[in-house]
Every structure is written in structure tokens, then in C-alpha cells.
Short mmCIF file of C-alpha atoms in Angstrom, two decimals:
data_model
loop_
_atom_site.label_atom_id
_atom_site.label_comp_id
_atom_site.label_asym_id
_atom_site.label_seq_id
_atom_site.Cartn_x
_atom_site.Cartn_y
_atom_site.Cartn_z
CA UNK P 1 221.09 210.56 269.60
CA UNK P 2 218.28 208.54 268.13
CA UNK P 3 219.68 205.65 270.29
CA UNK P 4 219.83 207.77 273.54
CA UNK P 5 215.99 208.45 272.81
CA UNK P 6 215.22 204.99 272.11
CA UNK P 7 216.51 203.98 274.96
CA UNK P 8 215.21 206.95 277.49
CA UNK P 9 211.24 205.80 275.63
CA UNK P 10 212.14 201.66 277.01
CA UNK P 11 212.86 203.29 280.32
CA UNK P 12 209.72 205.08 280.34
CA UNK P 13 208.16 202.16 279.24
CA UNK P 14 209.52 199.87 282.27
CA UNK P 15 208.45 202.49 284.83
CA UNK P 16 204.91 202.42 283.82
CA UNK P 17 205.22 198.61 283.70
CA UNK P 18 206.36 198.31 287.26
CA UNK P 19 203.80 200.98 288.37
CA UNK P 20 201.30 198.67 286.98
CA UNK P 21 202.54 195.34 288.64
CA UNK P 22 202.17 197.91 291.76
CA UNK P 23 198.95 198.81 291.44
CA UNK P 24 197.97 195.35 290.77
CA UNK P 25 199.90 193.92 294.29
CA UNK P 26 197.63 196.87 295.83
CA UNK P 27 194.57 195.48 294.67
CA UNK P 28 195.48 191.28 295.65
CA UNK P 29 196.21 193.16 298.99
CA UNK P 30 192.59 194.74 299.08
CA UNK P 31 190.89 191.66 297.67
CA UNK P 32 192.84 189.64 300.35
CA UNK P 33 192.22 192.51 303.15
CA UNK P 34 188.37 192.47 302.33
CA UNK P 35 187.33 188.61 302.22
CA UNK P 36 189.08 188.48 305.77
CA UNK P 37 187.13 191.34 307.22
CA UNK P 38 184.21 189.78 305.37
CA UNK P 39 184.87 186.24 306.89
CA UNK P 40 185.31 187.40 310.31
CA UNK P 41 183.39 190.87 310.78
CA UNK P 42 186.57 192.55 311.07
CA UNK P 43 185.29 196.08 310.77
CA UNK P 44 188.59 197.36 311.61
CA UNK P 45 190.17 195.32 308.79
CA UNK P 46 186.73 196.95 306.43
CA UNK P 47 187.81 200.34 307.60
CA UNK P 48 191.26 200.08 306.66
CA UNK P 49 190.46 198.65 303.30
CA UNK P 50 187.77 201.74 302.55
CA UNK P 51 190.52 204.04 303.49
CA UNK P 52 193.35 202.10 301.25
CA UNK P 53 191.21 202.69 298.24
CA UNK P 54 192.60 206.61 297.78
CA UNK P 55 196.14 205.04 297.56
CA UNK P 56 194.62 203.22 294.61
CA UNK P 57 192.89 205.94 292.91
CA UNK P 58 196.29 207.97 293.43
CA UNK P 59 197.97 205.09 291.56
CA UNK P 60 195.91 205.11 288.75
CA UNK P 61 196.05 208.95 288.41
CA UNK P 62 199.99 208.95 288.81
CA UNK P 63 199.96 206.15 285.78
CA UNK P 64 197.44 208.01 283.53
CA UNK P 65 199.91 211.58 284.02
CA UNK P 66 202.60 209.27 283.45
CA UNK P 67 201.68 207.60 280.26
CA UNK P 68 200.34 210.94 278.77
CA UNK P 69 203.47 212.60 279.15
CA UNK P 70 205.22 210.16 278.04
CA UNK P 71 203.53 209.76 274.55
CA UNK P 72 203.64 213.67 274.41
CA UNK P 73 207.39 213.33 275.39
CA UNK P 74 208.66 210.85 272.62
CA UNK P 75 205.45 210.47 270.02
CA UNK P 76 206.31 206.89 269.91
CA UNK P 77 205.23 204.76 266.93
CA UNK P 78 201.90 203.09 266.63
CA UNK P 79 203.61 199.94 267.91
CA UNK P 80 204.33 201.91 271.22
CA UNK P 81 201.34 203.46 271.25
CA UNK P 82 199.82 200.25 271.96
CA UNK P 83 202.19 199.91 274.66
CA UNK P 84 200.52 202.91 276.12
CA UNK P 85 197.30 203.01 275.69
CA UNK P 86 197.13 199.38 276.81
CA UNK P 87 198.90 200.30 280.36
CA UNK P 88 196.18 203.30 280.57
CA UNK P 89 193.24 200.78 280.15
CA UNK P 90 194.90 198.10 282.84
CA UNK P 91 195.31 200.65 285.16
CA UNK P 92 191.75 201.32 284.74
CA UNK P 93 190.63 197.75 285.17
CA UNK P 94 192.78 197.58 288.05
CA UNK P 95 191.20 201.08 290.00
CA UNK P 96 187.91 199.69 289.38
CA UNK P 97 188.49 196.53 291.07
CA UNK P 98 190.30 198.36 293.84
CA UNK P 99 186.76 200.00 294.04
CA UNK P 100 185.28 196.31 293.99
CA UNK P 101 186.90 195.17 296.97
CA UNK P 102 186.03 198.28 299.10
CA UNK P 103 182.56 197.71 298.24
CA UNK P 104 182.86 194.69 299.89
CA UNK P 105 184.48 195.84 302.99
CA UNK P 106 181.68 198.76 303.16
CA UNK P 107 179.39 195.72 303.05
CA UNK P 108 181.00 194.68 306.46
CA UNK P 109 180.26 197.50 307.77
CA UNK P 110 176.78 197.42 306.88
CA UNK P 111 175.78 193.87 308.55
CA UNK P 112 174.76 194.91 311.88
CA UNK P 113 173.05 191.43 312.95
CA UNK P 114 175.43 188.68 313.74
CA UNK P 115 173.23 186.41 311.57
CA UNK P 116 175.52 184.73 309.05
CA UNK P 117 174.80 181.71 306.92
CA UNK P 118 178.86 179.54 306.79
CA UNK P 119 178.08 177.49 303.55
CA UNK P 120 177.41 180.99 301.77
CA UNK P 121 180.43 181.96 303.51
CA UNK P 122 182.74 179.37 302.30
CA UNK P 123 181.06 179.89 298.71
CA UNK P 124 182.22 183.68 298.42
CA UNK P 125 185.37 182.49 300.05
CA UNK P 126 186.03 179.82 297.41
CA UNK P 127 184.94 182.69 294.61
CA UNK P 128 186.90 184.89 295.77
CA UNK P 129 189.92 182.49 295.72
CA UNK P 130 189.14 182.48 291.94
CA UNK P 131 189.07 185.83 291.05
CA UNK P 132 192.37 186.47 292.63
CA UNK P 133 194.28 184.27 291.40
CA UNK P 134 192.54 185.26 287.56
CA UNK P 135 194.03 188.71 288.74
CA UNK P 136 197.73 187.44 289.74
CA UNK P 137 197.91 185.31 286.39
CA UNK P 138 196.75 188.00 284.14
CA UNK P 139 199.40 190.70 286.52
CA UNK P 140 201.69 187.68 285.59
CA UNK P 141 200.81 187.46 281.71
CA UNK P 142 201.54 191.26 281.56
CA UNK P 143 204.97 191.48 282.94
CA UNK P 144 206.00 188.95 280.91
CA UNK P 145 203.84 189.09 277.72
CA UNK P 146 203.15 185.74 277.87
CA UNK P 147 199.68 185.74 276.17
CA UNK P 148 198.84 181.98 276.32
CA UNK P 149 198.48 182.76 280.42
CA UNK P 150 196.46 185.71 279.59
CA UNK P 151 193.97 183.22 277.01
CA UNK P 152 194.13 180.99 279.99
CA UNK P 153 192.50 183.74 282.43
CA UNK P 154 190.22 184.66 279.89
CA UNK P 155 188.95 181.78 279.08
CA UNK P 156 188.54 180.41 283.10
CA UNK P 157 186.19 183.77 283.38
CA UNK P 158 183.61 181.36 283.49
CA UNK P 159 183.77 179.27 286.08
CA UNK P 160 183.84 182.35 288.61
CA UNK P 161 180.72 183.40 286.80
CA UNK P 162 178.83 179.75 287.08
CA UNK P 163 179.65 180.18 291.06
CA UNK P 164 178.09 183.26 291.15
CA UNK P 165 174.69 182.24 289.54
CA UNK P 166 174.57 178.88 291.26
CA UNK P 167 175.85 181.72 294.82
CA UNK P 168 172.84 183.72 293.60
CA UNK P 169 170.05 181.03 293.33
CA UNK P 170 171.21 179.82 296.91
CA UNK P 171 170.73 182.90 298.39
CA UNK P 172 167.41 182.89 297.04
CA UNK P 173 166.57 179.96 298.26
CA UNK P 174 167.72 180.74 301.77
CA UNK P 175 165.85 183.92 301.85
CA UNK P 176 162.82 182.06 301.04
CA UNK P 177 163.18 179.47 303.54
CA UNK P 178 164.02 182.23 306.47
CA UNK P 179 162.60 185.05 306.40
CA UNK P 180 165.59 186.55 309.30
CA UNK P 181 168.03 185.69 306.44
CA UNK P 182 166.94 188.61 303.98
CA UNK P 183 168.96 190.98 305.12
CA UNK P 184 171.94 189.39 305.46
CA UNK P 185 171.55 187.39 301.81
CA UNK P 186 170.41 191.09 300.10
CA UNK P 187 174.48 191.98 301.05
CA UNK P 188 176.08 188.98 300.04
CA UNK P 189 174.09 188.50 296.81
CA UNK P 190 176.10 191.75 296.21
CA UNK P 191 178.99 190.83 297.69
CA UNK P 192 179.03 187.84 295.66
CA UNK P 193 178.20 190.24 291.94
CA UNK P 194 181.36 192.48 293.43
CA UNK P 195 183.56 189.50 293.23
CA UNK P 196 182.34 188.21 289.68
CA UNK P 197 182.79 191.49 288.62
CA UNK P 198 186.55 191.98 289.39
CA UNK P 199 186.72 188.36 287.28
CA UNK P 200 185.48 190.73 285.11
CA UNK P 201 188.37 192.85 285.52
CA UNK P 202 190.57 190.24 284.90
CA UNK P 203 189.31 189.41 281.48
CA UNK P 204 189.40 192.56 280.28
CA UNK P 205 193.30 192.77 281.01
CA UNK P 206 193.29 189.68 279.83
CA UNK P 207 192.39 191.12 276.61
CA UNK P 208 194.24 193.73 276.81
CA UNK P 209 197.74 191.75 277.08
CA UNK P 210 196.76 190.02 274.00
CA UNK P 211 196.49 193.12 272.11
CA UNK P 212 199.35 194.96 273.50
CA UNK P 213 201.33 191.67 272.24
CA UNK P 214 199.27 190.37 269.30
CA UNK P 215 197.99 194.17 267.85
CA UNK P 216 194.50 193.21 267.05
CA UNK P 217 191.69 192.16 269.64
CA UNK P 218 191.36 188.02 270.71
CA UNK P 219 189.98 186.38 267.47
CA UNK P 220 187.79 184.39 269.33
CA UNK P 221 183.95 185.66 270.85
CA UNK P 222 184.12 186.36 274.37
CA UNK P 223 182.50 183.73 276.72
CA UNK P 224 179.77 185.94 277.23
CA UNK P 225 175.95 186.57 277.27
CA UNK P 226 173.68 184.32 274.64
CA UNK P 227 170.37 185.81 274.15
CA UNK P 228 168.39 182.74 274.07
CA UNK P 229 169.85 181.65 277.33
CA UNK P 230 168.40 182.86 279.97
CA UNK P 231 170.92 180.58 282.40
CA UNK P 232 174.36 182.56 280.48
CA UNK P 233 172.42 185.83 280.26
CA UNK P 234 173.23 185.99 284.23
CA UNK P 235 176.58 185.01 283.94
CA UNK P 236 177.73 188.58 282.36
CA UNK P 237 175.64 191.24 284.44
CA UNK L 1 203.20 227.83 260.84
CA UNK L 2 202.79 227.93 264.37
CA UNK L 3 198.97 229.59 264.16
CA UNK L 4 198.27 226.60 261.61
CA UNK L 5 199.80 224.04 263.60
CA UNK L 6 197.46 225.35 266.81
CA UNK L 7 194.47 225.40 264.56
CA UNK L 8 195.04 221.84 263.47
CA UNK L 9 195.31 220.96 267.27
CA UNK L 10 191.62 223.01 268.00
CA UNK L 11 190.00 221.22 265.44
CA UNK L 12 191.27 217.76 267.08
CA UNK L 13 190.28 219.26 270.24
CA UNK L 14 186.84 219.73 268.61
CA UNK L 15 186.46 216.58 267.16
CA UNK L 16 187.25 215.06 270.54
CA UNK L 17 184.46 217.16 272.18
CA UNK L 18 182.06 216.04 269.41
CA UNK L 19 182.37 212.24 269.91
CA UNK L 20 182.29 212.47 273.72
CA UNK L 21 178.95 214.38 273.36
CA UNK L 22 177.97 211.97 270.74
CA UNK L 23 178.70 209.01 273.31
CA UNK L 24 177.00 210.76 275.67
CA UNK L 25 173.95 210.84 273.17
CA UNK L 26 174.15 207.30 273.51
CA UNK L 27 173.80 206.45 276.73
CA UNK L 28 170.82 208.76 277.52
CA UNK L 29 169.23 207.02 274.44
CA UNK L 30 170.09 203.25 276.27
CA UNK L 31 169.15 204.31 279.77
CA UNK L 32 165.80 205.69 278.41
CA UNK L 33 165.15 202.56 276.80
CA UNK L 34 166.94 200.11 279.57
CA UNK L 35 163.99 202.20 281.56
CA UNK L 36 161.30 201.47 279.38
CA UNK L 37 162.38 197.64 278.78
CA UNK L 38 162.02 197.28 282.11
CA UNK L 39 158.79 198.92 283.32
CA UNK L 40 156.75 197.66 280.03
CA UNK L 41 158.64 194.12 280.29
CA UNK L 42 159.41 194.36 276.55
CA UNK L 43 162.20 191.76 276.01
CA UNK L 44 162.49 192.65 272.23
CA UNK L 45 163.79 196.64 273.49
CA UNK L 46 165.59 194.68 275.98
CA UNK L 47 167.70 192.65 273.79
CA UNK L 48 168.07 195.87 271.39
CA UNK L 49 170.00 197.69 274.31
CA UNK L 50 171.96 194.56 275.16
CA UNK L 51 173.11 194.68 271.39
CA UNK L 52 173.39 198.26 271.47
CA UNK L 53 176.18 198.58 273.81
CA UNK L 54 178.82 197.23 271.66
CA UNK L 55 178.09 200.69 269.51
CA UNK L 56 179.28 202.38 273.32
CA UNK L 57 182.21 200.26 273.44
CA UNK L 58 183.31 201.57 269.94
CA UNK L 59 182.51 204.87 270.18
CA UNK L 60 185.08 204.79 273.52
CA UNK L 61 187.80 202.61 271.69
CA UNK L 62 187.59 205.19 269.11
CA UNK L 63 187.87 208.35 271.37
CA UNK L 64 190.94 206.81 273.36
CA UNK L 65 192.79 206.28 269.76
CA UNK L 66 191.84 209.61 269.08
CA UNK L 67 192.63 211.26 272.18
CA UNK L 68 196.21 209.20 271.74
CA UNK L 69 197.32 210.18 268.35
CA UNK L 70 196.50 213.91 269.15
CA UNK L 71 198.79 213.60 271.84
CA UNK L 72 201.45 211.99 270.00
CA UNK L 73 200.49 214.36 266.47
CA UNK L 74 200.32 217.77 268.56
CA UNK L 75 202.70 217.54 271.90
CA UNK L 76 200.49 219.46 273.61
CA UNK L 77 201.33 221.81 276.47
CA UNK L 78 199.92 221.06 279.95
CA UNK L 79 196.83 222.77 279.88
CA UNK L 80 195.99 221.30 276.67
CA UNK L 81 197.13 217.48 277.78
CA UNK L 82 194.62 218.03 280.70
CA UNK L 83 191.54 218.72 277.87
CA UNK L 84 192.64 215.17 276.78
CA UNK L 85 193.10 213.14 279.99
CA UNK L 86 189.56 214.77 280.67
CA UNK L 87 188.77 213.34 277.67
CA UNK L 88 189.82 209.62 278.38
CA UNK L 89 188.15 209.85 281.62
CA UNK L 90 184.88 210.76 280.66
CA UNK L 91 184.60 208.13 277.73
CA UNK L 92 185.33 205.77 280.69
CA UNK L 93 182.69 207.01 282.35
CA UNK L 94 180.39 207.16 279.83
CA UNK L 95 181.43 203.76 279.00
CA UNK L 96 180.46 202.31 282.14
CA UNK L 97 177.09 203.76 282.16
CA UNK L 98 176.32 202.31 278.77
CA UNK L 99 177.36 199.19 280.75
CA UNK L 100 174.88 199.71 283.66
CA UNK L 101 172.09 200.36 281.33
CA UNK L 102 173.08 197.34 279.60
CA UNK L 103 173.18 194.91 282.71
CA UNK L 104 169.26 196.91 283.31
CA UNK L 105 168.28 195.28 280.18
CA UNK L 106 169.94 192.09 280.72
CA UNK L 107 167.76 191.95 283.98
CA UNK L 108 164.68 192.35 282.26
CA UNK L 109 165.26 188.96 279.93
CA UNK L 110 165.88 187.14 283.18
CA UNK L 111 162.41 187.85 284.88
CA UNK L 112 160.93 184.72 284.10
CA UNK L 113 157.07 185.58 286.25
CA UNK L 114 154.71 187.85 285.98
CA UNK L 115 155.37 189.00 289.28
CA UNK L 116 155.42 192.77 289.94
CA UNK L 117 155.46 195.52 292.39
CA UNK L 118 154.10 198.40 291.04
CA UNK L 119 155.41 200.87 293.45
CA UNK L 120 158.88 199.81 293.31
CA UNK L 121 158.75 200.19 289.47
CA UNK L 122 157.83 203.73 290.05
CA UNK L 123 160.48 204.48 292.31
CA UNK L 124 162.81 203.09 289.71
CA UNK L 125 161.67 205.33 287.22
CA UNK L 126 161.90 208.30 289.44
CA UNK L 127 165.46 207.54 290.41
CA UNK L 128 166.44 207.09 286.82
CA UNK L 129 164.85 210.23 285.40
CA UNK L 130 167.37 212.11 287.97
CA UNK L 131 169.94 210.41 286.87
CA UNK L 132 169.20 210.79 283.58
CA UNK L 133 168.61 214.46 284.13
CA UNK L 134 172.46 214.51 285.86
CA UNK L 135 174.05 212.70 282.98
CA UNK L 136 172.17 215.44 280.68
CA UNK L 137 173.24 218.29 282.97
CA UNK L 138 176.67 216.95 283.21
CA UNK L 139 177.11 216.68 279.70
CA UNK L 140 176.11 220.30 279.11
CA UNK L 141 178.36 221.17 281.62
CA UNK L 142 180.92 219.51 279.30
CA UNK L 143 180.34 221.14 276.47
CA UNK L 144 179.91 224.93 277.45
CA UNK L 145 182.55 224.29 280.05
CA UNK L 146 180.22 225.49 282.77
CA UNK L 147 181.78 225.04 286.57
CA UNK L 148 178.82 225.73 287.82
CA UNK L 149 176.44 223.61 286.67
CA UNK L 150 179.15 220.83 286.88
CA UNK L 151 179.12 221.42 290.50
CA UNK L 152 175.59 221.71 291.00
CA UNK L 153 175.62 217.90 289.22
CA UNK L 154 178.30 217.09 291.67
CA UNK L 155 175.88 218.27 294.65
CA UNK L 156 172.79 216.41 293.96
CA UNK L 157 174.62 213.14 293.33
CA UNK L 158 173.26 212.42 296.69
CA UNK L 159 169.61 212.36 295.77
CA UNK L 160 170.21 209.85 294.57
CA UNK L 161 171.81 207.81 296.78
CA UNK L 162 169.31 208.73 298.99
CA UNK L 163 166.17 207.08 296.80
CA UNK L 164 168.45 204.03 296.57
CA UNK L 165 168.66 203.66 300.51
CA UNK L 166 165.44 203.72 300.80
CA UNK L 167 164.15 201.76 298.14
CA UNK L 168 167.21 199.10 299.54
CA UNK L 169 164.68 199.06 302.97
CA UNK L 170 161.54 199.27 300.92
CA UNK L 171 162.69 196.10 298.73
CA UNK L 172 163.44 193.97 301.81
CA UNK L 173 160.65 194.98 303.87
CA UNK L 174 158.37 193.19 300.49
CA UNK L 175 160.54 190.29 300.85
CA UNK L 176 160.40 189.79 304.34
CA UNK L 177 155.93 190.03 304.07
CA UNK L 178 155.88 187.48 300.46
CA UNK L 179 158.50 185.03 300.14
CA UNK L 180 157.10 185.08 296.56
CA UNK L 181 158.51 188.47 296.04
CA UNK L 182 161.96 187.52 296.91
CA UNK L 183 163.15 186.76 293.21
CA UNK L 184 161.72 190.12 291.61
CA UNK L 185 163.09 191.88 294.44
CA UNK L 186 166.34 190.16 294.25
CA UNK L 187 166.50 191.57 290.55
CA UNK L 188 165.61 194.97 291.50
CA UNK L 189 167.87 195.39 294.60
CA UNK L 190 170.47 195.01 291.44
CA UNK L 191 168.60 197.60 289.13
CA UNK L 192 168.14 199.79 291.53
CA UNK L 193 172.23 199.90 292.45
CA UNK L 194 172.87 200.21 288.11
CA UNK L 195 170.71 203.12 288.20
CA UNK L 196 172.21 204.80 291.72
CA UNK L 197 176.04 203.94 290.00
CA UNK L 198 174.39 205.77 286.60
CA UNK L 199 174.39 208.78 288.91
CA UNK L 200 178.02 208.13 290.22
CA UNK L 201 179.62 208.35 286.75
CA UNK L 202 177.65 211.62 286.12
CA UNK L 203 179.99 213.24 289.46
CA UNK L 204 182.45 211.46 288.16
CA UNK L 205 182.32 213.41 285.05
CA UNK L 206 181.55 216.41 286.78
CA UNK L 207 184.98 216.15 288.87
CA UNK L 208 186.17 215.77 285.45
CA UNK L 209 185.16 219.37 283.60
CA UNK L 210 185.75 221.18 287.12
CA UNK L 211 189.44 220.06 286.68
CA UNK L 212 189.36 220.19 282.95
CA UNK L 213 188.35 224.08 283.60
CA UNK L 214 189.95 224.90 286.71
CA UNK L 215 193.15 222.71 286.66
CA UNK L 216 193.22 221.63 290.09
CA UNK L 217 190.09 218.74 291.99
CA UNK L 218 187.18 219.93 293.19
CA UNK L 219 188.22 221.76 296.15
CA UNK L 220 185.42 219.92 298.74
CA UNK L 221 185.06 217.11 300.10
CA UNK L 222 183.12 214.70 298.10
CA UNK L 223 179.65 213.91 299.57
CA UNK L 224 180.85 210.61 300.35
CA UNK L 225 181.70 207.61 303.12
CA UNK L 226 181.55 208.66 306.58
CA UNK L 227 183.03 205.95 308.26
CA UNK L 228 181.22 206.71 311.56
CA UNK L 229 177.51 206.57 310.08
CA UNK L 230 176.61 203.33 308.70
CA UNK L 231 173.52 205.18 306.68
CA UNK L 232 175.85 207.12 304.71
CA UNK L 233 178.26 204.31 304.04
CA UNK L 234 175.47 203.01 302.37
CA UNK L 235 175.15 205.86 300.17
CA UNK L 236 178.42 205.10 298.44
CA UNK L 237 178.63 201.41 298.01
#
């Protein structure tokens, strides 16, 4: 009996898993979906993304139900727990940056001049490259609890966030030097913060791996803001 | 047994209503001073709220094991399991706005000149006393488990939005007439979006004690998206 329980608790324990790895190919698909529409004004692509987004949110709320019953289901062990609770925050982390990449569709929709500057084009391109392939490893370091992947994403946080602040000082400078440019800069200098910020994302599951595996938080400080540095300061907003 | 059992379970239920209120305490107390970091320029209040957040992040960490282990202590029945997933999802919510205060703060260390605009600092401040005053409301709504006001929170979400449109025009228009603006404006295009995102996680929450109360989503439409007007898309980014 206690076996047939154990073993119904690792079933529910796979499903909400795989419903994770699901939610996660969702957002790669959004992330993907967006920086095309963004790249080529494909509005219809930006639509399709904004609309996508509810099948996200419906994901997260199907895994949330999901891992609350379960724990009311079999009160697992404080082992298990952290099982759970760690697949509630990840699915979290993953709705918000479902949320980041239909921001940047909206943003698509919102450039009505056909002004575009390529170089700052093929800089969120090359950010965005990043920051989805942060979120595959760290999808990756989940399914397989292999936390020296997930110390790997967490630790290449960084470089997304020095492309961003060198991204943002460009745009500056562009803006400065054309005055027809503003517009067009003001939406990718938040394009460019939505894209840092679903790094972001993949740090925190990053995190979150390592404690579902290791039981206690990384040991190490995150890579994060210094207060005397005004230059690392801008590298977590 | 059974009377002390449910007791034991409304005095978690309690407790879990406490800290959320208590978090909620919080992040009134860092927007008001994110607010006032940034309008006096006071980098020493600035830095406090940076520090401060990591109290937030507790205070959440400790609500999600809390809301866990009642779950797994009390197998609650449905209606009961909703109080706690309402739970979760407001401490996420509340999270993030200590978060957005935060990055407020953090933008307030990075203003390296002198260089001000008066009247877009008092448009800031307006649009952060509402949201302020919806966090407040929303939290009250919380606690006395009052639909209504909930759904009046839910309503005026769009004041807000609307301030942040226009000071979105208002910011480019300065940087369009003094290139030397461009950098303060730059930073306050990004304040301006914390504050307007402030106000999104207070109808967040509000979604959040309708269902908690009623059982089911908010039967309307949220004020949101429409695909077909690009000065509402805005709205929601």
C-alpha cells in the first residue's frame, strides 16, 4: 500500500515535470516568435504572439492547481516538498517571461515609422540569442537535475546583462545624434530591458534547480548589483 | 477532534493573512521611499530601499513555506486550498512590486547630472500616489474580503496606464527639443513603466481576492490589449 502511494506521488511528480518542460518549449517558441516579428515588422507574427500569451498563463494556472493538489493529495515529506514548491516558482519564472516576450511583440506593434537603426537590430538579435539559450540550458538542467548546467546559466547571467548596458548607452548615443531616432530607440531601449530581464528569468530557475537538488540556496553571492558601482548597478534593474 | 483540527487550520489561515498584509506593509513603505529617493535625489534612502528588498524577498520565501506546509499539515478542502493559492499569488505579486520599487531606487544612484525636469518629476509622483493608493485599497480589499472595493481597484487600473501614455509622449517630446535631456529622460521612461507595472500587480491582486471570495475569475473582460488600437496596446505593455 505504502508502495502503491509512493509510486502514484513519482507519477505526480513526472507530470508536473513534463508540464514544466511544456511551458518552457511555449515560452522558446514566444521568444523565437517575437525577435522575428521584431526583426522584420511582422505585425501579424506580434499579434499572434500577444494572443499566445493566454495559453501561457493557462499553463501556469493548470501547474499551480496541479501541484497544490498534489501536496494536499499525498503530504509528501519535506524532501518532496521541495520538489513542489520549486516546480510552482519555475512555472512562475517561466509565465513571466512568457509576459516578456509579448511585451516585445506589443512593441512591434507600436513602431509606426519605418525608421529602424540595423546595428541596434543585430544587437537585440545577438541578446536575444543569449537569453534563450540561458532558458533551454536551465529547461535542460531541470529535467535532468544536472546542477553544474544550472551554475553554468547562472553564472553567464552576466554577459546578457553587459550587452544590455553597453545596448543602452548606444541607444543613447543615437538618440542624441538624431533627433528622428527617439522614438524608435525609446522602444528598443525597452525592448532590449525585456530581454535582460527574461536572463533574469533564467537565473532565478537557475537557482531554483540548485535548491530543488542541493536543499539549501547557491552558496555563492549572486552576480548582482554593487553599490559603489554605478557601471554593475545597471546591470540588475 | 474535528472542531480542533479546523481551528488549528483558521489560525494558519490567519497567520497567512497576517504576513501577506505585513508584506504588503512593506512595499507601501519602499515605494514611498523609492518616491522620495527619487524626487529629493537622496542616494543614501536610495541605497536603503535597494537593501531593503531582500527583507521582501524573505517575507515571500517565508509565506510560500508557510502556505506549503498548511497544505501538506491540514489537506484542505477546495474552498480552503483556493484561500492558499490566493495566498501564493499575491506574495508574488507583492514580491514583484517590492522589486519595481527597488529597480526606482536603483535608478536614482545611476543619475550621474544634475539635470532635471521638474514637471516630469511631478507627474511621477502623481502616478505613484495612485498606485500607491491601489496597492493600499487592494490590500484592504484583502483583508476584509471586500469584492467590491477589489473591483473598483481592478477598474481604475487604467488611470494609470493612462498617465503613463502620456507622460511616454511628454518624455520624448523633451528629448526631441534638448538632446541634453535624453539621458534623464531615458531613466524616467523606465521609472515611469516601474511605477505603471506597480499598478498592474495591485489588479493582479485584485483578480486574486475576487476569486479568493467568489471562486470563479472576474467575470469581465480585463481593461486590457485591444489589438485594433495601437493607444491601448500601449496601455498594457
Amino acid at each position: 500500500m505504502v508502495e502503491h502511494t509512493m509510486r502514484a506521488f513519482d507519477s505526480d511528480l513526472q507530470e508536473l515535470a513534463k508540464r514544466i518542460l511544456d511551458m518552457g518549449q511555449s515560452d522558446l517558441q514566444q521568444i523565437d516568435d517575437a525577435i522575428e516579428a521584431l526583426l522584420k515588422r511582422d505585425t501579424v507574427l506580434a499579434r499572434r504572439v500577444v494572443e499566445s500569451d493566454d495559453l501561457i498563463d493557462t499553463q501556469q494556472r493548470d501547474i499551480e492547481e496541479n501541484a497544490i493538489a498534489t501536496i494536499a493529495r499525498r503530504q509528501p515529506m519535506a524532501v518532496d516538498l521541495r520538489e513542489i514548491a520549486g516546480a510552482l516558482r519555475i512555472s512562475n519564472d517561466l509565465e513571466r517571461t512568457g509576459d516578456l516576450a509579448e511585451n516585445i511583440a506589443k512593441r512591434v506593434l507600436l513602431l509606426t515609422s519605418e525608421f529602424c537603426i540595423d546595428e541596434v537590430m543585430l544587437q537585440l538579435q545577438r541578446m536575444a540569442q543569449l537569453a534563450r539559450v540561458q532558458l533551454e540550458q536551465v529547461l535542460h538542467s531541470y529535467q535532468h537535475r544536472d546542477v553544474a548546467v544550472a551554475l553554468e546559466v547562472w553564472r553567464k547571467d552576466r554577459e546578457i546583462d553587459a550587452l544590455d548596458n553597453s545596448l543602452f548607452r548606444e541607444l543613447l548615443t543615437y538618440m542624441m545624434e538624431n533627433p528622428r531616432s527617439i522614438t524608435f530607440c525609446a522602444h528598443m531601449l525597452f525592448c532590449a530591458k525585456n530581454i535582460e530581464r527574461i536572463g533574469d528569468h533564467a537565473t532565478n530557475i537557475a537557482e531554483t534547480v540548485y535548491y530543488i537538488v542541493e536543499g539549501h540556496p547557491v552558496p555563492e553571492e549572486r552576480p548582482k548589483a554593487d553599490l559603489t558601482s554605478k557601471e554593475r548597478m545597471r546591470e540588475t534593474l
